[in-house]
CSV table of C-alpha atoms in Angstrom, one decimal:
chain,number,residue,atom,x,y,z
M,1,MET,CA,0.0,0.0,0.0
M,2,GLU,CA,1.3,3.4,-1.0
M,3,PRO,CA,2.6,5.7,1.8
M,4,ARG,CA,0.3,8.6,0.8
M,5,LEU,CA,-2.8,6.3,1.0
M,6,VAL,CA,-1.7,5.0,4.4
M,7,ILE,CA,-1.2,8.6,5.7
M,8,GLY,CA,-4.5,9.8,4.2
M,9,LEU,CA,-6.5,6.9,5.7
M,10,ILE,CA,-4.9,7.5,9.1
M,11,VAL,CA,-5.9,11.1,9.0
M,12,VAL,CA,-9.4,10.4,7.8
M,13,GLY,CA,-9.8,7.5,10.2
M,14,ALA,CA,-8.7,9.7,13.1
M,15,LEU,CA,-11.1,12.4,12.1
M,16,LEU,CA,-14.0,9.9,12.0
M,17,ILE,CA,-13.1,8.5,15.4
M,18,ILE,CA,-12.9,12.0,16.9
M,19,ALA,CA,-16.3,13.0,15.4
M,20,ALA,CA,-18.0,9.7,16.5
M,21,PHE,CA,-16.7,9.7,20.0
M,22,ALA,CA,-16.6,13.5,20.6
M,23,PRO,CA,-18.6,13.3,23.9
M,24,LEU,CA,-16.1,10.8,25.3
M,25,ILE,CA,-13.0,12.5,24.0
M,26,ALA,CA,-13.8,16.2,24.8
M,27,PRO,CA,-12.7,17.1,28.3
M,28,HIS,CA,-15.4,19.8,28.7
M,29,ASP,CA,-18.8,20.8,27.3
M,30,PRO,CA,-18.0,22.9,24.3
M,31,LEU,CA,-20.8,25.4,25.1
M,32,GLU,CA,-20.0,25.7,28.8
M,33,GLN,CA,-18.9,29.3,29.6
M,34,ASP,CA,-16.8,30.4,32.6
M,35,LEU,CA,-15.7,34.0,32.5
M,36,LEU,CA,-13.3,33.5,35.4
M,37,TYR,CA,-11.2,31.3,33.0
M,38,SER,CA,-11.5,33.6,30.0
M,39,MET,CA,-8.5,33.8,27.6
M,40,LEU,CA,-6.4,31.2,29.3
M,41,PRO,CA,-3.2,30.2,27.5
M,42,PRO,CA,-2.5,26.5,26.7
M,43,SER,CA,-1.8,24.4,29.8
M,44,TRP,CA,1.9,24.1,29.0
M,45,GLN,CA,2.4,27.9,29.0
M,46,SER,CA,2.7,30.2,32.0
M,47,GLY,CA,-0.7,31.0,33.4
M,48,GLY,CA,-2.4,27.9,31.8
M,49,GLU,CA,-4.7,25.5,33.7
M,50,PRO,CA,-4.1,21.7,33.6
M,51,GLY,CA,-7.7,21.0,32.6
M,52,TYR,CA,-7.5,23.3,29.5
M,53,PHE,CA,-4.9,21.8,27.2
M,54,PHE,CA,-5.3,24.5,24.4
M,55,GLY,CA,-6.6,27.2,26.7
M,56,THR,CA,-10.0,29.0,26.5
M,57,ASP,CA,-11.6,31.6,24.4
M,58,ASN,CA,-13.0,35.0,25.4
M,59,LEU,CA,-16.0,33.4,27.0
M,60,GLY,CA,-14.0,30.8,29.0
M,61,ARG,CA,-15.0,27.9,26.7
M,62,ASP,CA,-12.5,25.1,26.3
M,63,ILE,CA,-10.8,25.4,22.9
M,64,LEU,CA,-9.9,21.7,22.6
M,65,SER,CA,-13.4,20.6,23.2
M,66,ARG,CA,-14.7,23.1,20.6
M,67,LEU,CA,-12.2,21.8,18.1
M,68,ILE,CA,-13.3,18.2,18.7
M,69,TYR,CA,-17.0,19.0,18.3
M,70,ALA,CA,-16.4,21.2,15.3
M,71,THR,CA,-15.1,18.0,13.5
M,72,ARG,CA,-18.6,16.6,13.6
M,73,VAL,CA,-19.9,19.6,11.6
M,74,ALA,CA,-17.0,19.5,9.1
M,75,LEU,CA,-17.3,15.8,8.4
M,76,THR,CA,-21.1,15.8,8.1
M,77,VAL,CA,-20.9,18.5,5.5
M,78,ALA,CA,-17.9,16.8,3.8
M,79,PHE,CA,-19.5,13.4,3.4
M,80,VAL,CA,-23.2,14.3,2.7
M,81,ALA,CA,-22.5,17.2,0.4
M,82,ALA,CA,-19.7,15.4,-1.5
M,83,LEU,CA,-21.7,12.3,-2.0
M,84,LEU,CA,-24.8,14.1,-3.3
M,85,ALA,CA,-22.7,16.3,-5.6
M,86,ALA,CA,-20.9,13.2,-6.9
M,87,ALA,CA,-24.1,11.3,-7.5
M,88,ILE,CA,-25.8,14.1,-9.4
M,89,GLY,CA,-22.7,15.2,-11.4
M,90,SER,CA,-21.5,11.7,-12.2
M,91,LEU,CA,-24.9,10.6,-13.4
M,92,LEU,CA,-25.2,13.6,-15.7
M,93,GLY,CA,-21.6,13.2,-16.9
M,94,LEU,CA,-22.0,9.5,-17.7
M,95,SER,CA,-25.2,10.2,-19.6
M,96,ALA,CA,-23.7,13.1,-21.6
M,97,GLY,CA,-20.4,11.3,-22.3
M,98,TYR,CA,-21.9,8.0,-23.5
M,99,PHE,CA,-25.1,9.0,-25.3
M,100,GLY,CA,-23.8,12.3,-26.8
M,101,GLY,CA,-26.1,14.3,-29.1
M,102,ILE,CA,-28.8,16.3,-27.5
M,103,VAL,CA,-28.1,14.9,-24.0
M,104,ASP,CA,-24.5,16.0,-24.2
M,105,GLN,CA,-25.4,19.4,-25.5
M,106,ALA,CA,-28.0,20.0,-22.8
M,107,VAL,CA,-25.7,18.9,-20.0
M,108,SER,CA,-22.7,20.9,-21.4
M,109,ARG,CA,-24.7,24.1,-21.8
M,110,LEU,CA,-26.1,23.7,-18.2
M,111,VAL,CA,-22.5,23.2,-16.9
M,112,GLU,CA,-21.2,26.2,-18.8
M,113,VAL,CA,-24.0,28.4,-17.4
M,114,TRP,CA,-23.5,27.2,-13.8
M,115,MET,CA,-19.7,27.7,-14.0
M,116,ALA,CA,-20.2,31.3,-15.2
M,117,PHE,CA,-20.8,32.2,-11.5
M,118,PRO,CA,-17.9,32.4,-9.0
M,119,PRO,CA,-18.4,29.2,-7.0
M,120,VAL,CA,-17.7,30.5,-3.5
M,121,LEU,CA,-19.8,33.6,-4.1
M,122,LEU,CA,-22.6,31.5,-5.4
M,123,ALA,CA,-22.4,29.3,-2.4
M,124,ILE,CA,-22.6,32.3,0.0
M,125,VAL,CA,-25.6,33.7,-1.9
M,126,LEU,CA,-27.4,30.4,-1.9
M,127,ALA,CA,-26.7,29.9,1.8
M,128,ALA,CA,-27.9,33.4,2.5
M,129,VAL,CA,-31.1,32.9,0.6
M,130,LEU,CA,-31.8,29.5,2.1
M,131,GLY,CA,-31.0,30.7,5.6
M,132,ALA,CA,-28.4,29.7,8.1
M,133,GLY,CA,-28.1,26.1,9.0
M,134,LEU,CA,-26.3,22.9,8.2
M,135,SER,CA,-28.8,21.8,5.5
M,136,SER,CA,-28.5,25.1,3.7
M,137,VAL,CA,-24.7,24.7,3.6
M,138,ILE,CA,-25.0,21.2,2.2
M,139,VAL,CA,-27.5,22.3,-0.5
M,140,ALA,CA,-25.3,25.2,-1.4
M,141,ILE,CA,-22.2,23.0,-1.9
M,142,VAL,CA,-24.1,20.4,-3.9
M,143,VAL,CA,-25.7,23.0,-6.2
M,144,VAL,CA,-22.3,24.6,-6.9
M,145,ASP,CA,-20.0,21.6,-7.0
M,146,TRP,CA,-21.9,19.0,-9.1
M,147,THR,CA,-20.4,20.6,-12.2
M,148,ARG,CA,-16.9,19.5,-11.2
M,149,PHE,CA,-18.0,15.8,-11.4
M,150,ALA,CA,-20.1,16.3,-14.5
M,151,ARG,CA,-17.3,17.8,-16.6
M,152,VAL,CA,-14.6,15.3,-15.6
M,153,VAL,CA,-16.8,12.2,-15.8
M,154,ARG,CA,-18.2,13.3,-19.1
M,155,SER,CA,-14.7,13.6,-20.6
M,156,GLU,CA,-13.6,10.2,-19.2
M,157,THR,CA,-16.8,8.5,-20.4
M,158,MET,CA,-16.2,9.8,-23.9
M,159,VAL,CA,-12.8,8.1,-23.9
M,160,GLU,CA,-14.2,4.9,-22.5
M,161,ARG,CA,-17.0,4.9,-25.1
M,162,GLU,CA,-14.5,4.4,-27.9
M,163,MET,CA,-12.8,1.4,-26.3
M,164,GLU,CA,-13.1,-2.1,-27.8
M,165,TYR,CA,-14.9,-3.6,-24.8
M,166,VAL,CA,-17.8,-1.1,-25.4
M,167,ALA,CA,-17.9,-2.0,-29.1
M,168,SER,CA,-18.0,-5.7,-28.2
M,169,ALA,CA,-20.9,-5.1,-25.8
M,170,ARG,CA,-22.8,-3.2,-28.5
M,171,THR,CA,-22.2,-6.1,-30.9
M,172,LEU,CA,-23.7,-8.5,-28.4
M,173,GLY,CA,-26.8,-6.3,-28.5
M,174,LEU,CA,-26.6,-5.0,-24.9
M,175,SER,CA,-28.6,-1.9,-24.2
M,176,GLY,CA,-26.9,1.5,-23.6
M,177,PRO,CA,-27.9,1.9,-20.0
M,178,PHE,CA,-26.7,-1.7,-19.3
M,179,ILE,CA,-23.3,-1.0,-21.0
M,180,LEU,CA,-23.0,2.3,-19.1
M,181,ALA,CA,-23.7,0.7,-15.7
M,182,LYS,CA,-21.9,-2.6,-16.1
M,183,GLU,CA,-19.0,-1.8,-18.4
M,184,VAL,CA,-18.2,2.0,-18.5
M,185,LEU,CA,-18.9,2.9,-14.8
M,186,PRO,CA,-16.5,0.4,-13.2
M,187,ASN,CA,-13.7,1.9,-15.4
M,188,VAL,CA,-14.7,5.5,-14.5
M,189,LEU,CA,-15.2,4.7,-10.8
M,190,PRO,CA,-11.5,5.2,-9.7
M,191,LEU,CA,-11.7,8.8,-11.1
M,192,ILE,CA,-15.0,9.4,-9.4
M,193,ILE,CA,-13.5,8.2,-6.1
M,194,THR,CA,-10.6,10.5,-6.5
M,195,LEU,CA,-12.8,13.5,-7.2
M,196,LEU,CA,-15.1,12.5,-4.3
M,197,SER,CA,-12.1,12.6,-1.9
M,198,VAL,CA,-11.0,16.0,-3.2
M,199,GLU,CA,-14.5,17.3,-3.0
M,200,MET,CA,-14.8,16.3,0.6
M,201,GLY,CA,-11.7,18.5,1.3
M,202,ILE,CA,-13.3,21.4,-0.7
M,203,ALA,CA,-16.6,21.0,1.2
M,204,ILE,CA,-14.7,21.4,4.5
M,205,VAL,CA,-13.2,24.6,3.3
M,206,VAL,CA,-16.5,25.9,1.9
M,207,GLU,CA,-18.2,25.1,5.2
M,208,ALA,CA,-15.5,27.0,7.1
M,209,ILE,CA,-16.0,30.0,4.8
M,210,LEU,CA,-19.7,30.0,5.3
M,211,SER,CA,-19.4,29.5,9.1
M,212,PHE,CA,-16.8,32.3,9.1
M,213,VAL,CA,-19.5,34.7,7.7
M,214,GLY,CA,-22.2,33.3,10.0
M,215,LEU,CA,-24.1,31.3,7.4
M,216,SER,CA,-23.5,27.8,8.8
M,217,VAL,CA,-24.9,26.4,12.1
M,218,SER,CA,-25.8,28.5,15.1
M,219,THR,CA,-22.9,30.7,16.2
M,220,ASP,CA,-23.0,29.1,19.6
M,221,PHE,CA,-22.2,25.7,18.3
M,222,PRO,CA,-18.4,25.2,17.5
M,223,THR,CA,-17.3,25.2,13.9
M,224,TRP,CA,-13.8,25.7,12.6
M,225,GLY,CA,-14.8,28.7,10.5
M,226,GLY,CA,-16.6,30.3,13.4
M,227,MET,CA,-13.6,29.8,15.7
M,228,ILE,CA,-11.4,31.5,13.1
M,229,ALA,CA,-13.8,34.4,13.0
M,230,GLU,CA,-13.6,34.6,16.8
M,231,GLY,CA,-9.9,34.2,16.9
M,232,ARG,CA,-9.1,37.0,14.4
M,233,GLN,CA,-10.6,39.5,16.8
M,234,VAL,CA,-8.2,38.6,19.6
M,235,VAL,CA,-5.3,37.3,17.4
M,236,TYR,CA,-2.7,39.3,19.4
M,237,GLN,CA,-3.9,38.1,22.8
M,238,THR,CA,-4.6,34.5,21.8
M,239,PRO,CA,-3.0,33.6,18.5
M,240,TRP,CA,-3.7,29.9,19.1
M,241,LEU,CA,-7.4,30.5,18.9
M,242,LEU,CA,-6.9,31.5,15.2
M,243,GLY,CA,-4.1,29.0,14.4
M,244,LEU,CA,-5.6,25.8,15.8
M,245,PRO,CA,-8.8,25.7,13.6
M,246,ILE,CA,-6.7,26.7,10.5
M,247,ALA,CA,-4.4,23.8,11.3
M,248,CYS,CA,-7.4,21.4,11.6
M,249,ILE,CA,-8.7,22.5,8.2
M,250,VAL,CA,-5.3,22.1,6.5
M,251,VAL,CA,-4.7,18.6,8.0
M,252,SER,CA,-8.3,17.5,7.1
M,253,VAL,CA,-8.0,18.7,3.5
M,254,LEU,CA,-4.5,17.1,3.1
M,255,GLY,CA,-5.9,13.8,4.5
M,256,PHE,CA,-8.7,13.6,2.1
M,257,ASN,CA,-6.5,14.6,-0.9
M,258,LEU,CA,-3.9,12.0,0.0
M,259,THR,CA,-6.6,9.4,0.4
M,260,GLY,CA,-8.1,10.2,-3.0
M,261,ASP,CA,-4.8,10.2,-4.7
M,262,GLY,CA,-3.8,6.9,-3.1
M,263,LEU,CA,-7.1,5.2,-4.0
M,264,ARG,CA,-6.8,6.5,-7.6
M,265,HIS,CA,-3.5,4.5,-8.0
M,266,ALA,CA,-4.7,1.5,-6.0
M,267,LEU,CA,-8.0,1.1,-8.0
M,268,ASP,CA,-6.8,2.1,-11.4
M,269,PRO,CA,-6.1,-1.2,-13.4
M,270,VAL,CA,-3.4,0.5,-15.4
M,271,HIS,CA,-1.4,1.5,-12.3
M,272,ARG,CA,-2.0,-2.0,-10.8
M,273,ARG,CA,-0.1,-3.5,-13.6
């Protein structure tokens, strides 16, 4: 197994464990406030308290606990939004690439119109129109990012459509949908898995952006973007409050990217040879 796949799986697995067992791992309630312990430095620094490993924010809430619970929001958005975007975009891309003609023209024009809008700006507008909330963030990401799957899968399907195994299947009288599902899709699947992993990382970043501007979950509930927004206001007093959620986002995105890249090589029959 390739080192990048191993590293990526370790990171993603660790994130899943943290999210699943957050109540058991977090040392404190992430919403519990104690103004007597406001702005505490990490426990290893002068003035820190042993029970607050990464210190506290301006309301005395434990930063470590908030980082742990914020993982739940990030992964929920990453998996749900990425899977929905992959399903919609891949279905349209497969149909357009294989059947061509009017189907291809319709999908291609729709993708071009969609991509004429700046993706992050469109996501912010959609989230603002739908209202703050986790479901609004997921819908906004799906509506914006399905085009990434549609374009790439369409191109790969057009290549696979010209292969000999597809011609042989047609000669046997197999139907187009059957060939698409049983012959073409398995060969395009490694690419879809790679895109899916990358999209999960992108979804985490978009959720952080939306929570940064207050369009994700309630501002009381911890999110990495919300913690960045809080941390930038007191960056000179508590730089760790800004740096730690940024580090979480970077590590998560790298983990998903490494996993996708590793799976691409592991599942691709050409690379397996």
